[in-house]
PDB file of C-alpha atoms in Angstrom:
ATOM      1  CA  MET A   1     -25.433  14.245 -15.508  1.00  0.00           C
ATOM      2  CA  PRO A   2     -27.214  10.746 -14.300  1.00  0.00           C
ATOM      3  CA  PRO A   3     -27.092   9.075 -11.087  1.00  0.00           C
ATOM      4  CA  SER A   4     -24.288   6.577 -10.769  1.00  0.00           C
ATOM      5  CA  ARG A   5     -25.803   2.894  -9.591  1.00  0.00           C
ATOM      6  CA  ALA A   6     -22.905   2.969  -6.767  1.00  0.00           C
ATOM      7  CA  ALA A   7     -21.337   5.364  -5.342  1.00  0.00           C
ATOM      8  CA  PRO A   8     -17.034   5.130  -5.545  1.00  0.00           C
ATOM      9  CA  ILE A   9     -15.013   3.694  -5.261  1.00  0.00           C
ATOM     10  CA  LEU A  10     -12.875   6.205  -3.232  1.00  0.00           C
ATOM     11  CA  VAL A  11     -14.248   8.507  -1.530  1.00  0.00           C
ATOM     12  CA  PRO A  12     -11.719  11.857  -0.899  1.00  0.00           C
ATOM     13  CA  ILE A  13     -10.148  11.590   1.529  1.00  0.00           C
ATOM     14  CA  HIS A  14      -9.318   7.507   0.620  1.00  0.00           C
ATOM     15  CA  ALA A  15      -7.689   8.579  -2.556  1.00  0.00           C
ATOM     16  CA  ILE A  16      -5.703  10.982   0.130  1.00  0.00           C
ATOM     17  CA  LEU A  17      -4.795   7.818   2.008  1.00  0.00           C
ATOM     18  CA  LEU A  18      -4.323   5.840  -0.989  1.00  0.00           C
ATOM     19  CA  SER A  19      -1.765   7.796  -2.005  1.00  0.00           C
ATOM     20  CA  PHE A  20       0.924   7.010   1.223  1.00  0.00           C
ATOM     21  CA  PRO A  21       0.389   3.708   1.300  1.00  0.00           C
ATOM     22  CA  ILE A  22       2.142   4.804  -2.783  1.00  0.00           C
ATOM     23  CA  ALA A  23       4.753   7.077  -1.279  1.00  0.00           C
ATOM     24  CA  LEU A  24       6.041   5.593   1.449  1.00  0.00           C
ATOM     25  CA  PHE A  25       6.820   1.953   0.988  1.00  0.00           C
ATOM     26  CA  SER A  26       8.386   3.501  -2.396  1.00  0.00           C
ATOM     27  CA  THR A  27      10.379   5.481  -0.386  1.00  0.00           C
ATOM     28  CA  ALA A  28      11.041   2.563   1.833  1.00  0.00           C
ATOM     29  CA  ALA A  29      12.033   0.349  -0.816  1.00  0.00           C
ATOM     30  CA  MET A  30      14.876   3.002  -1.694  1.00  0.00           C
ATOM     31  CA  ALA A  31      16.071   3.178   1.180  1.00  0.00           C
ATOM     32  CA  ASP A  32      16.791   0.028   1.206  1.00  0.00           C
ATOM     33  CA  VAL A  33      18.611  -0.816  -2.359  1.00  0.00           C
ATOM     34  CA  THR A  34      20.757   2.829  -0.402  1.00  0.00           C
ATOM     35  CA  TYR A  35      21.156   0.408   2.484  1.00  0.00           C
ATOM     36  CA  LEU A  36      23.063  -1.952   0.125  1.00  0.00           C
ATOM     37  CA  ASN A  37      25.107   0.014  -2.436  1.00  0.00           C
ATOM     38  CA  THR A  38      26.316   2.026   0.764  1.00  0.00           C
ATOM     39  CA  ALA A  39      25.910   0.450   4.051  1.00  0.00           C
ATOM     40  CA  GLU A  40      25.181   3.201   5.949  1.00  0.00           C
ATOM     41  CA  ILE A  41      22.611   2.176   9.083  1.00  0.00           C
ATOM     42  CA  GLN A  42      20.539   5.312   8.574  1.00  0.00           C
ATOM     43  CA  TRP A  43      19.344   4.019   5.372  1.00  0.00           C
ATOM     44  CA  THR A  44      17.774   1.204   7.149  1.00  0.00           C
ATOM     45  CA  ASN A  45      16.343   3.026   9.498  1.00  0.00           C
ATOM     46  CA  PHE A  46      14.742   5.540   7.620  1.00  0.00           C
ATOM     47  CA  ALA A  47      13.374   2.766   5.492  1.00  0.00           C
ATOM     48  CA  GLN A  48      11.451   1.154   9.249  1.00  0.00           C
ATOM     49  CA  TRP A  49       9.978   4.534   9.973  1.00  0.00           C
ATOM     50  CA  ALA A  50       8.331   5.348   6.267  1.00  0.00           C
ATOM     51  CA  ILE A  51       7.089   1.489   6.640  1.00  0.00           C
ATOM     52  CA  THR A  52       5.181   3.057   9.499  1.00  0.00           C
ATOM     53  CA  GLY A  53       4.289   5.970   8.427  1.00  0.00           C
ATOM     54  CA  ALA A  54       2.528   3.482   5.571  1.00  0.00           C
ATOM     55  CA  LEU A  55       1.356   1.353   8.129  1.00  0.00           C
ATOM     56  CA  VAL A  56       0.142   4.073  10.172  1.00  0.00           C
ATOM     57  CA  PHE A  57      -1.884   5.854   7.085  1.00  0.00           C
ATOM     58  CA  GLY A  58      -2.998   2.044   5.580  1.00  0.00           C
ATOM     59  CA  ALA A  59      -4.777   0.888   7.540  1.00  0.00           C
ATOM     60  CA  PRO A  60      -7.979   2.837   6.917  1.00  0.00           C
ATOM     61  CA  VAL A  61      -7.193   2.608   3.305  1.00  0.00           C
ATOM     62  CA  VAL A  62      -7.700  -1.262   4.628  1.00  0.00           C
ATOM     63  CA  VAL A  63     -11.104  -0.405   5.767  1.00  0.00           C
ATOM     64  CA  PHE A  64     -12.238   2.173   3.742  1.00  0.00           C
ATOM     65  CA  ALA A  65     -12.128  -0.355   0.998  1.00  0.00           C
ATOM     66  CA  ILE A  66     -13.348  -3.200   2.824  1.00  0.00           C
ATOM     67  CA  VAL A  67     -16.836  -1.564   3.455  1.00  0.00           C
ATOM     68  CA  GLY A  68     -16.881   0.193   0.077  1.00  0.00           C
ATOM     69  CA  ALA A  69     -16.647  -3.902  -1.250  1.00  0.00           C
ATOM     70  CA  ILE A  70     -19.736  -4.785   1.406  1.00  0.00           C
ATOM     71  CA  GLN A  71     -21.681  -1.951  -0.354  1.00  0.00           C
ATOM     72  CA  ARG A  72     -21.501  -3.720  -3.763  1.00  0.00           C
ATOM     73  CA  ARG A  73     -21.686  -7.169  -2.981  1.00  0.00           C
ATOM     74  CA  LYS A  74     -24.830  -7.572  -4.316  1.00  0.00           C
ATOM     75  CA  THR A  75     -23.166  -4.795  -7.748  1.00  0.00           C
ATOM     76  CA  ALA A  76     -21.961  -5.192 -11.698  1.00  0.00           C
ATOM     77  CA  SER A  77     -18.870  -4.194  -9.384  1.00  0.00           C
ATOM     78  CA  ALA A  78     -18.361  -6.455  -7.253  1.00  0.00           C
ATOM     79  CA  ARG A  79     -14.838  -8.570  -7.898  1.00  0.00           C
ATOM     80  CA  ALA A  80     -13.541  -5.611  -8.494  1.00  0.00           C
ATOM     81  CA  ALA A  81     -13.881  -3.674  -4.920  1.00  0.00           C
ATOM     82  CA  PHE A  82     -12.732  -7.138  -3.650  1.00  0.00           C
ATOM     83  CA  THR A  83     -10.216  -7.325  -6.281  1.00  0.00           C
ATOM     84  CA  TYR A  84      -9.417  -3.940  -4.192  1.00  0.00           C
ATOM     85  CA  VAL A  85      -9.481  -5.275  -1.078  1.00  0.00           C
ATOM     86  CA  GLY A  86      -6.891  -8.284  -1.612  1.00  0.00           C
ATOM     87  CA  LEU A  87      -4.290  -5.859  -3.015  1.00  0.00           C
ATOM     88  CA  THR A  88      -4.721  -3.578   0.201  1.00  0.00           C
ATOM     89  CA  ALA A  89      -5.115  -6.321   2.390  1.00  0.00           C
ATOM     90  CA  GLY A  90      -1.638  -7.351   0.879  1.00  0.00           C
ATOM     91  CA  MET A  91      -0.328  -4.442   1.138  1.00  0.00           C
ATOM     92  CA  TRP A  92      -0.676  -4.006   4.647  1.00  0.00           C
ATOM     93  CA  VAL A  93       0.323  -7.880   5.906  1.00  0.00           C
ATOM     94  CA  LEU A  94       3.432  -7.893   3.752  1.00  0.00           C
ATOM     95  CA  GLY A  95       3.512  -4.103   4.918  1.00  0.00           C
ATOM     96  CA  LEU A  96       3.299  -5.599   9.183  1.00  0.00           C
ATOM     97  CA  ILE A  97       5.376  -8.728   8.047  1.00  0.00           C
ATOM     98  CA  ASP A  98       8.178  -6.491   6.486  1.00  0.00           C
ATOM     99  CA  ALA A  99       8.267  -3.891   9.085  1.00  0.00           C
ATOM    100  CA  PHE A 100       9.060  -7.324  11.428  1.00  0.00           C
ATOM    101  CA  LYS A 101      11.759  -8.080   9.606  1.00  0.00           C
ATOM    102  CA  HIS A 102      13.135  -4.535   9.265  1.00  0.00           C
ATOM    103  CA  SER A 103      13.292  -4.406  13.335  1.00  0.00           C
ATOM    104  CA  GLN A 104      17.006  -7.041  13.618  1.00  0.00           C
ATOM    105  CA  ASP A 105      19.838  -6.158  12.825  1.00  0.00           C
ATOM    106  CA  ALA A 106      20.620  -3.832  10.009  1.00  0.00           C
ATOM    107  CA  TRP A 107      22.033  -6.379   7.269  1.00  0.00           C
ATOM    108  CA  SER A 108      19.416  -8.807   7.748  1.00  0.00           C
ATOM    109  CA  SER A 109      17.280  -6.487   8.366  1.00  0.00           C
ATOM    110  CA  VAL A 110      17.363  -5.907   4.626  1.00  0.00           C
ATOM    111  CA  GLU A 111      19.545  -8.359   2.410  1.00  0.00           C
ATOM    112  CA  PHE A 112      16.916 -10.089   0.088  1.00  0.00           C
ATOM    113  CA  GLY A 113      14.248 -11.049   1.743  1.00  0.00           C
ATOM    114  CA  GLY A 114      13.784  -6.771   3.755  1.00  0.00           C
ATOM    115  CA  LEU A 115      13.705  -6.027  -0.131  1.00  0.00           C
ATOM    116  CA  PHE A 116      11.739  -8.022  -1.671  1.00  0.00           C
ATOM    117  CA  LEU A 117       9.134  -7.397   1.073  1.00  0.00           C
ATOM    118  CA  SER A 118       9.872  -3.597   0.151  1.00  0.00           C
ATOM    119  CA  LEU A 119       9.358  -3.911  -3.093  1.00  0.00           C
ATOM    120  CA  SER A 120       5.811  -6.421  -2.961  1.00  0.00           C
ATOM    121  CA  CYS A 121       4.992  -4.128  -0.809  1.00  0.00           C
ATOM    122  CA  THR A 122       5.614  -1.087  -2.961  1.00  0.00           C
ATOM    123  CA  ILE A 123       4.487  -3.149  -6.315  1.00  0.00           C
ATOM    124  CA  LEU A 124       0.535  -3.693  -4.528  1.00  0.00           C
ATOM    125  CA  ALA A 125      -0.326  -0.216  -3.056  1.00  0.00           C
ATOM    126  CA  ILE A 126       0.652   1.194  -7.260  1.00  0.00           C
ATOM    127  CA  ALA A 127      -1.454  -1.710  -8.288  1.00  0.00           C
ATOM    128  CA  ALA A 128      -4.039  -0.500  -5.575  1.00  0.00           C
ATOM    129  CA  GLY A 129      -3.558   2.743  -6.778  1.00  0.00           C
ATOM    130  CA  TRP A 130      -3.629   1.645 -10.903  1.00  0.00           C
ATOM    131  CA  MET A 131      -6.978   0.250 -10.265  1.00  0.00           C
ATOM    132  CA  THR A 132      -8.451   1.974  -8.349  1.00  0.00           C
ATOM    133  CA  PHE A 133      -7.581   5.653 -10.042  1.00  0.00           C
ATOM    134  CA  SER A 134      -8.148   4.644 -13.513  1.00  0.00           C
ATOM    135  CA  THR A 135     -10.691   3.254 -12.923  1.00  0.00           C
ATOM    136  CA  ILE A 136     -12.299   6.767 -11.425  1.00  0.00           C
ATOM    137  CA  ALA A 137     -10.605   8.249 -14.699  1.00  0.00           C
ATOM    138  CA  ARG A 138     -12.939   6.583 -17.380  1.00  0.00           C
ATOM    139  CA  GLY A 139     -15.448   7.563 -15.709  1.00  0.00           C
ATOM    140  CA  ASP A 140     -16.845   3.765 -14.644  1.00  0.00           C
ATOM    141  CA  HIS A 141     -17.778   5.018 -10.629  1.00  0.00           C
ATOM    142  CA  ALA A 142     -18.526   1.340  -9.569  1.00  0.00           C
TER     143      ALA A 142
END
């Protein structure tokens, strides 16, 4: 097998850590929808914990993404690496805003703003996962 010109965009620990924001942000979005349908306060608490967990595991993902983009800044894969940084950083920043939004009173924390932020974080996390895992599946490790 010929040596790769650039290291893979994900190292194994990075791939494992990326799975947490994908799962936890989508869990928070589902908890928000459930709260809007039931008005059971515990669903907002569950969403807050899911968002917090996604932020905790998402922070090292962003750091890995930045380091990877810096390593690839002069290669053909630099654009993809910086796109990945944008997706993960956007996911994390919107997640932080979502955490602040969910710290409000129950109904005002979820309504349109909280649900929109949770869905946005979910979409960005899935897009980051899709981008990196589809690249690895194709064999383009750059």
